[in-house]
Amino acid sequence: MTDYPRRALVASPTPPAQIARAELADAWDWCNLDEADVVIALGGDGFLLQTLHTMLEQRRPPIPVFGMNLGTVGFLMNEWRLHDLDQRLSLAKAFKVIPLMMTARGVDGRIHTLPAINEVSLLRETRQTAKLRVTVNDRVVLDELACDGILAATPAGSTAYNLSAHGPILPLGSALIALTPISAFRPRRWRGAILPDKARIGLTILDADKRPVSAVADQHEIRDVAQVDIALDRSRELTLLFDPEHALDDRITMEQFIA
């Protein structure tokens, strides 16, 4: 059991989240985010990702986040309840999430470094098929991949865009990264790879002027990239808190059996 005496409250701008925020604001004492031991986030999965990115941008180490679902899906959120917050926090189960770090070099030579909690995805910008060279730990594993794009997903993000692209679901704590093609044309039978999370992935855009590609780290897009390197950033570990009955790891496992 863990006590979190200093708590910050953040909420999505949607009406349900703002109504819940007003109710919680009157029921508990709150502090600023930079003074808190824990963050209570009200909204959906997208808002939770936004909150985690806000903490990654701060200089202080990230603090745990307890989300309550007032959005659409809420896969990474707990049930919304006004009461018993003290007890829920003291009993909450912690899950560690290690983000990816994307280093993208544009065709203009500029370097962009961005974290990704769910996935890094590369997408063609025009009707022209993207052509990519793929390396793992500096070894060329695909000399030319013709596709709409490709993505690298963490276990936490493997049930999001990665799953929609027919990528594998990765259990939390599996120390793996999913590398999944998006509408691969050649090699036609390549369905992706499951890599150890120590792997360094390199993606070189071939003929970038004729076949422009954008790189997206969660919601942050960099257009017209020439090279993208992806690796875990273990120095920026994040913590999500869940009610014991939420069992995020079990939910991720059971996603594999949903028809």
mmCIF file of C-alpha atoms in Angstrom:
data_model
loop_
_atom_site.group_PDB
_atom_site.id
_atom_site.type_symbol
_atom_site.label_atom_id
_atom_site.label_comp_id
_atom_site.label_asym_id
_atom_site.label_seq_id
_atom_site.Cartn_x
_atom_site.Cartn_y
_atom_site.Cartn_z
ATOM 1 C CA MET A 1 0.000 0.000 0.000
ATOM 2 C CA THR A 2 1.286 3.436 -0.979
ATOM 3 C CA ASP A 3 0.167 6.840 0.232
ATOM 4 C CA TYR A 4 0.128 9.848 -2.089
ATOM 5 C CA PRO A 5 -0.461 12.907 0.140
ATOM 6 C CA ARG A 6 0.026 15.541 -2.596
ATOM 7 C CA ARG A 7 -2.248 15.126 -5.598
ATOM 8 C CA ALA A 8 -2.741 17.035 -8.824
ATOM 9 C CA LEU A 9 -5.992 16.983 -10.802
ATOM 10 C CA VAL A 10 -6.126 17.316 -14.600
ATOM 11 C CA ALA A 11 -9.098 16.829 -16.916
ATOM 12 C CA SER A 12 -9.983 16.680 -20.582
ATOM 13 C CA PRO A 13 -11.903 19.732 -21.878
ATOM 14 C CA THR A 14 -14.941 17.550 -22.673
ATOM 15 C CA PRO A 15 -18.125 18.328 -20.676
ATOM 16 C CA PRO A 16 -18.242 14.977 -18.772
ATOM 17 C CA ALA A 17 -14.621 15.334 -17.669
ATOM 18 C CA GLN A 18 -15.104 18.954 -16.629
ATOM 19 C CA ILE A 19 -18.211 18.099 -14.590
ATOM 20 C CA ALA A 20 -16.294 15.316 -12.827
ATOM 21 C CA ARG A 21 -13.368 17.656 -12.263
ATOM 22 C CA ALA A 22 -15.640 20.161 -10.511
ATOM 23 C CA GLU A 23 -17.024 17.423 -8.262
ATOM 24 C CA LEU A 24 -13.568 16.156 -7.312
ATOM 25 C CA ALA A 25 -12.196 19.660 -6.841
ATOM 26 C CA ASP A 26 -14.745 20.274 -4.080
ATOM 27 C CA ALA A 27 -14.241 16.868 -2.435
ATOM 28 C CA TRP A 28 -10.428 16.814 -2.028
ATOM 29 C CA ASP A 29 -7.413 19.039 -1.566
ATOM 30 C CA TRP A 30 -5.204 19.459 -4.649
ATOM 31 C CA CYS A 31 -1.815 20.919 -5.540
ATOM 32 C CA ASN A 32 0.007 21.988 -8.696
ATOM 33 C CA LEU A 33 1.387 19.312 -10.998
ATOM 34 C CA ASP A 34 5.010 20.238 -10.267
ATOM 35 C CA GLU A 35 4.434 19.710 -6.521
ATOM 36 C CA ALA A 36 2.423 16.479 -6.675
ATOM 37 C CA ASP A 37 3.197 12.856 -5.745
ATOM 38 C CA VAL A 38 0.486 11.521 -8.075
ATOM 39 C CA VAL A 39 -1.732 12.806 -10.896
ATOM 40 C CA ILE A 40 -5.449 12.086 -11.195
ATOM 41 C CA ALA A 41 -6.372 12.308 -14.888
ATOM 42 C CA LEU A 42 -10.003 12.506 -16.030
ATOM 43 C CA GLY A 43 -10.803 11.732 -19.666
ATOM 44 C CA GLY A 44 -10.059 9.032 -22.210
ATOM 45 C CA ASP A 45 -6.975 7.195 -23.403
ATOM 46 C CA GLY A 46 -5.971 10.094 -25.653
ATOM 47 C CA PHE A 47 -6.021 12.541 -22.761
ATOM 48 C CA LEU A 48 -4.019 10.115 -20.619
ATOM 49 C CA LEU A 49 -1.329 10.002 -23.316
ATOM 50 C CA GLN A 50 -1.356 13.807 -23.427
ATOM 51 C CA THR A 51 -0.874 13.927 -19.647
ATOM 52 C CA LEU A 52 2.034 11.469 -19.806
ATOM 53 C CA HIS A 53 3.680 13.512 -22.554
ATOM 54 C CA THR A 54 3.312 16.645 -20.436
ATOM 55 C CA MET A 55 5.264 14.937 -17.675
ATOM 56 C CA LEU A 56 7.940 13.716 -20.091
ATOM 57 C CA GLU A 57 8.483 17.340 -21.111
ATOM 58 C CA GLN A 58 9.154 18.402 -17.522
ATOM 59 C CA ARG A 59 12.624 18.284 -15.999
ATOM 60 C CA ARG A 60 11.561 16.447 -12.850
ATOM 61 C CA PRO A 61 11.130 12.632 -12.918
ATOM 62 C CA PRO A 62 7.608 11.551 -13.994
ATOM 63 C CA ILE A 63 5.188 10.734 -11.181
ATOM 64 C CA PRO A 64 2.463 8.026 -11.170
ATOM 65 C CA VAL A 65 -0.824 8.664 -12.973
ATOM 66 C CA PHE A 66 -4.215 7.301 -11.927
ATOM 67 C CA GLY A 67 -6.686 7.777 -14.775
ATOM 68 C CA MET A 68 -10.465 7.634 -14.541
ATOM 69 C CA ASN A 69 -12.458 7.042 -17.700
ATOM 70 C CA LEU A 70 -14.686 9.836 -18.926
ATOM 71 C CA GLY A 71 -13.875 9.257 -22.588
ATOM 72 C CA THR A 72 -14.818 6.725 -25.245
ATOM 73 C CA VAL A 73 -12.660 3.599 -24.904
ATOM 74 C CA GLY A 74 -10.754 4.004 -21.657
ATOM 75 C CA PHE A 75 -8.579 0.935 -22.122
ATOM 76 C CA LEU A 76 -5.822 2.523 -20.003
ATOM 77 C CA MET A 77 -8.229 4.117 -17.513
ATOM 78 C CA ASN A 78 -9.951 3.084 -14.303
ATOM 79 C CA GLU A 79 -13.675 3.364 -13.701
ATOM 80 C CA TRP A 80 -14.887 6.855 -12.825
ATOM 81 C CA ARG A 81 -16.052 7.109 -9.217
ATOM 82 C CA LEU A 82 -16.278 10.180 -7.023
ATOM 83 C CA HIS A 83 -15.830 8.416 -3.702
ATOM 84 C CA ASP A 84 -13.140 6.262 -1.993
ATOM 85 C CA LEU A 85 -10.190 7.903 -3.778
ATOM 86 C CA ASP A 86 -7.889 7.479 -0.747
ATOM 87 C CA GLN A 87 -8.545 3.742 -0.577
ATOM 88 C CA ARG A 88 -8.240 3.274 -4.341
ATOM 89 C CA LEU A 89 -4.864 5.001 -4.449
ATOM 90 C CA SER A 90 -3.525 3.053 -1.468
ATOM 91 C CA LEU A 91 -4.508 -0.267 -3.083
ATOM 92 C CA ALA A 92 -3.619 0.642 -6.674
ATOM 93 C CA LYS A 93 -1.391 -1.672 -8.686
ATOM 94 C CA ALA A 94 1.511 -0.015 -10.519
ATOM 95 C CA PHE A 95 2.488 -0.801 -14.121
ATOM 96 C CA LYS A 96 5.732 0.509 -15.596
ATOM 97 C CA VAL A 97 5.729 1.884 -19.139
ATOM 98 C CA ILE A 98 8.986 2.668 -20.934
ATOM 99 C CA PRO A 99 8.541 5.033 -23.888
ATOM 100 C CA LEU A 100 10.233 4.819 -27.241
ATOM 101 C CA MET A 101 12.467 7.643 -28.370
ATOM 102 C CA MET A 102 12.209 8.672 -32.019
ATOM 103 C CA THR A 103 15.079 10.547 -33.622
ATOM 104 C CA ALA A 104 14.005 11.768 -37.043
ATOM 105 C CA ARG A 105 16.214 13.551 -39.558
ATOM 106 C CA GLY A 106 14.312 15.577 -42.115
ATOM 107 C CA VAL A 107 15.252 15.921 -45.765
ATOM 108 C CA ASP A 108 16.239 19.470 -44.794
ATOM 109 C CA GLY A 109 18.806 18.059 -42.348
ATOM 110 C CA ARG A 110 16.980 19.120 -39.170
ATOM 111 C CA ILE A 111 16.929 16.639 -36.268
ATOM 112 C CA HIS A 112 13.762 16.037 -34.244
ATOM 113 C CA THR A 113 13.738 13.958 -31.045
ATOM 114 C CA LEU A 114 10.353 12.917 -29.653
ATOM 115 C CA PRO A 115 9.095 10.305 -27.149
ATOM 116 C CA ALA A 116 6.333 7.822 -27.988
ATOM 117 C CA ILE A 117 4.400 5.921 -25.345
ATOM 118 C CA ASN A 118 2.269 3.880 -27.768
ATOM 119 C CA GLU A 119 4.063 3.787 -31.104
ATOM 120 C CA VAL A 120 6.238 5.445 -33.699
ATOM 121 C CA SER A 121 4.687 5.201 -37.156
ATOM 122 C CA LEU A 122 5.925 6.131 -40.622
ATOM 123 C CA LEU A 123 3.300 6.938 -43.257
ATOM 124 C CA ARG A 124 3.435 7.834 -46.927
ATOM 125 C CA GLU A 125 2.375 11.436 -47.594
ATOM 126 C CA THR A 126 1.159 11.057 -51.197
ATOM 127 C CA ARG A 127 -0.288 8.462 -53.564
ATOM 128 C CA GLN A 128 3.252 7.173 -54.114
ATOM 129 C CA THR A 129 4.110 4.006 -52.195
ATOM 130 C CA ALA A 130 6.752 4.524 -49.526
ATOM 131 C CA LYS A 131 10.012 2.637 -49.931
ATOM 132 C CA LEU A 132 12.053 2.000 -46.790
ATOM 133 C CA ARG A 133 15.259 0.267 -45.811
ATOM 134 C CA VAL A 134 14.966 -1.413 -42.404
ATOM 135 C CA THR A 135 17.874 -2.086 -40.050
ATOM 136 C CA VAL A 136 17.973 -3.704 -36.620
ATOM 137 C CA ASN A 137 21.067 -3.012 -34.538
ATOM 138 C CA ASP A 138 22.719 -1.535 -37.667
ATOM 139 C CA ARG A 139 22.166 -4.724 -39.657
ATOM 140 C CA VAL A 140 20.065 -4.460 -42.820
ATOM 141 C CA VAL A 141 17.118 -6.839 -42.434
ATOM 142 C CA LEU A 142 14.996 -5.515 -45.322
ATOM 143 C CA ASP A 143 16.836 -3.825 -48.156
ATOM 144 C CA GLU A 144 13.597 -2.416 -49.593
ATOM 145 C CA LEU A 145 10.114 -2.462 -48.085
ATOM 146 C CA ALA A 146 7.379 -1.058 -50.347
ATOM 147 C CA CYS A 147 4.388 -0.146 -48.195
ATOM 148 C CA ASP A 148 1.981 2.507 -46.948
ATOM 149 C CA GLY A 149 4.099 2.689 -43.806
ATOM 150 C CA ILE A 150 5.505 0.869 -40.806
ATOM 151 C CA LEU A 151 5.218 1.217 -37.039
ATOM 152 C CA ALA A 152 7.085 0.206 -33.904
ATOM 153 C CA ALA A 153 4.846 -0.344 -30.861
ATOM 154 C CA THR A 154 5.462 -0.824 -27.143
ATOM 155 C CA PRO A 155 3.500 -3.439 -25.179
ATOM 156 C CA ALA A 156 1.265 -0.634 -23.840
ATOM 157 C CA GLY A 157 0.573 0.522 -27.400
ATOM 158 C CA SER A 158 0.316 -2.886 -29.030
ATOM 159 C CA THR A 159 -3.495 -2.939 -28.686
ATOM 160 C CA ALA A 160 -3.884 0.461 -30.393
ATOM 161 C CA TYR A 161 -2.801 1.333 -33.963
ATOM 162 C CA ASN A 162 -0.529 -1.721 -34.030
ATOM 163 C CA LEU A 163 -3.471 -4.089 -33.544
ATOM 164 C CA SER A 164 -5.495 -2.294 -36.238
ATOM 165 C CA ALA A 165 -2.547 -2.882 -38.606
ATOM 166 C CA HIS A 166 -2.727 -6.625 -37.737
ATOM 167 C CA GLY A 167 0.327 -6.465 -35.490
ATOM 168 C CA PRO A 168 0.827 -8.770 -32.477
ATOM 169 C CA ILE A 169 -0.457 -8.022 -28.996
ATOM 170 C CA LEU A 170 2.451 -7.852 -26.556
ATOM 171 C CA PRO A 171 1.884 -8.638 -22.861
ATOM 172 C CA LEU A 172 2.986 -5.946 -20.427
ATOM 173 C CA GLY A 173 6.429 -6.701 -19.041
ATOM 174 C CA SER A 174 7.311 -8.815 -22.068
ATOM 175 C CA ALA A 175 10.404 -6.699 -22.930
ATOM 176 C CA LEU A 176 9.436 -6.722 -26.602
ATOM 177 C CA ILE A 177 8.768 -4.268 -29.429
ATOM 178 C CA ALA A 178 6.387 -4.989 -32.316
ATOM 179 C CA LEU A 179 7.595 -3.908 -35.753
ATOM 180 C CA THR A 180 4.528 -3.973 -38.006
ATOM 181 C CA PRO A 181 4.157 -3.058 -41.696
ATOM 182 C CA ILE A 182 1.171 -1.025 -42.876
ATOM 183 C CA SER A 183 -0.209 -2.443 -46.148
ATOM 184 C CA ALA A 184 3.072 -3.981 -47.270
ATOM 185 C CA PHE A 185 3.287 -4.490 -51.047
ATOM 186 C CA ARG A 186 6.784 -5.964 -51.288
ATOM 187 C CA PRO A 187 7.923 -8.264 -49.781
ATOM 188 C CA ARG A 188 4.270 -9.248 -49.890
ATOM 189 C CA ARG A 189 4.503 -12.025 -47.325
ATOM 190 C CA TRP A 190 6.332 -10.051 -44.636
ATOM 191 C CA ARG A 191 3.976 -9.604 -41.708
ATOM 192 C CA GLY A 192 6.333 -7.872 -39.295
ATOM 193 C CA ALA A 193 8.660 -8.872 -36.487
ATOM 194 C CA ILE A 194 8.755 -9.126 -32.705
ATOM 195 C CA LEU A 195 12.025 -7.700 -31.410
ATOM 196 C CA PRO A 196 13.705 -7.594 -27.991
ATOM 197 C CA ASP A 197 13.226 -4.183 -26.439
ATOM 198 C CA LYS A 198 16.977 -3.571 -26.492
ATOM 199 C CA ALA A 199 16.863 -3.484 -30.283
ATOM 200 C CA ARG A 200 17.724 -0.309 -32.172
ATOM 201 C CA ILE A 201 15.528 0.139 -35.240
ATOM 202 C CA GLY A 202 16.630 2.228 -38.209
ATOM 203 C CA LEU A 203 14.301 3.259 -41.043
ATOM 204 C CA THR A 204 15.782 4.941 -44.096
ATOM 205 C CA ILE A 205 13.407 6.508 -46.604
ATOM 206 C CA LEU A 206 14.434 5.610 -50.151
ATOM 207 C CA ASP A 207 13.799 8.209 -52.847
ATOM 208 C CA ALA A 208 12.449 10.622 -50.204
ATOM 209 C CA ASP A 209 11.913 13.496 -52.669
ATOM 210 C CA LYS A 210 9.634 11.462 -54.942
ATOM 211 C CA ARG A 211 8.081 9.338 -52.174
ATOM 212 C CA PRO A 212 7.759 11.630 -49.112
ATOM 213 C CA VAL A 213 7.141 10.053 -45.715
ATOM 214 C CA SER A 214 6.041 11.510 -42.369
ATOM 215 C CA ALA A 215 6.999 10.159 -38.930
ATOM 216 C CA VAL A 216 4.564 10.250 -36.018
ATOM 217 C CA ALA A 217 5.452 9.748 -32.350
ATOM 218 C CA ASP A 218 2.038 9.207 -30.761
ATOM 219 C CA GLN A 219 0.243 12.445 -31.768
ATOM 220 C CA HIS A 220 3.327 14.446 -32.855
ATOM 221 C CA GLU A 221 4.060 14.424 -36.598
ATOM 222 C CA ILE A 222 7.257 15.324 -38.451
ATOM 223 C CA ARG A 223 6.811 15.579 -42.215
ATOM 224 C CA ASP A 224 9.319 14.862 -44.972
ATOM 225 C CA VAL A 225 11.739 12.669 -43.051
ATOM 226 C CA ALA A 226 14.842 11.036 -44.510
ATOM 227 C CA GLN A 227 15.873 8.786 -41.609
ATOM 228 C CA VAL A 228 14.177 7.626 -38.404
ATOM 229 C CA ASP A 229 15.891 5.819 -35.531
ATOM 230 C CA ILE A 230 13.872 4.211 -32.740
ATOM 231 C CA ALA A 231 14.939 2.801 -29.355
ATOM 232 C CA LEU A 232 13.568 2.548 -25.837
ATOM 233 C CA ASP A 233 14.410 5.413 -23.493
ATOM 234 C CA ARG A 234 14.879 3.687 -20.137
ATOM 235 C CA SER A 235 15.736 6.960 -18.398
ATOM 236 C CA ARG A 236 12.125 8.166 -18.724
ATOM 237 C CA GLU A 237 10.117 5.341 -17.166
ATOM 238 C CA LEU A 238 6.440 6.104 -16.551
ATOM 239 C CA THR A 239 4.055 4.606 -13.982
ATOM 240 C CA LEU A 240 0.332 3.951 -14.446
ATOM 241 C CA LEU A 241 -1.843 3.091 -11.432
ATOM 242 C CA PHE A 242 -4.825 0.756 -11.661
ATOM 243 C CA ASP A 243 -7.480 -0.582 -9.351
ATOM 244 C CA PRO A 244 -6.634 -4.218 -8.454
ATOM 245 C CA GLU A 245 -9.725 -5.467 -10.290
ATOM 246 C CA HIS A 246 -8.774 -3.558 -13.474
ATOM 247 C CA ALA A 247 -5.978 -6.058 -14.280
ATOM 248 C CA LEU A 248 -4.548 -4.280 -17.310
ATOM 249 C CA ASP A 249 -2.180 -7.146 -18.074
ATOM 250 C CA ASP A 250 -5.112 -9.580 -18.146
ATOM 251 C CA ARG A 251 -7.146 -7.244 -20.372
ATOM 252 C CA ILE A 252 -4.278 -7.061 -22.848
ATOM 253 C CA THR A 253 -3.987 -10.864 -22.850
ATOM 254 C CA MET A 254 -7.727 -11.324 -23.400
ATOM 255 C CA GLU A 255 -7.697 -8.928 -26.376
ATOM 256 C CA GLN A 256 -6.108 -11.814 -28.293
ATOM 257 C CA PHE A 257 -9.321 -13.825 -28.014
ATOM 258 C CA ILE A 258 -11.795 -11.157 -29.131
ATOM 259 C CA ALA A 259 -13.275 -12.079 -32.499
#
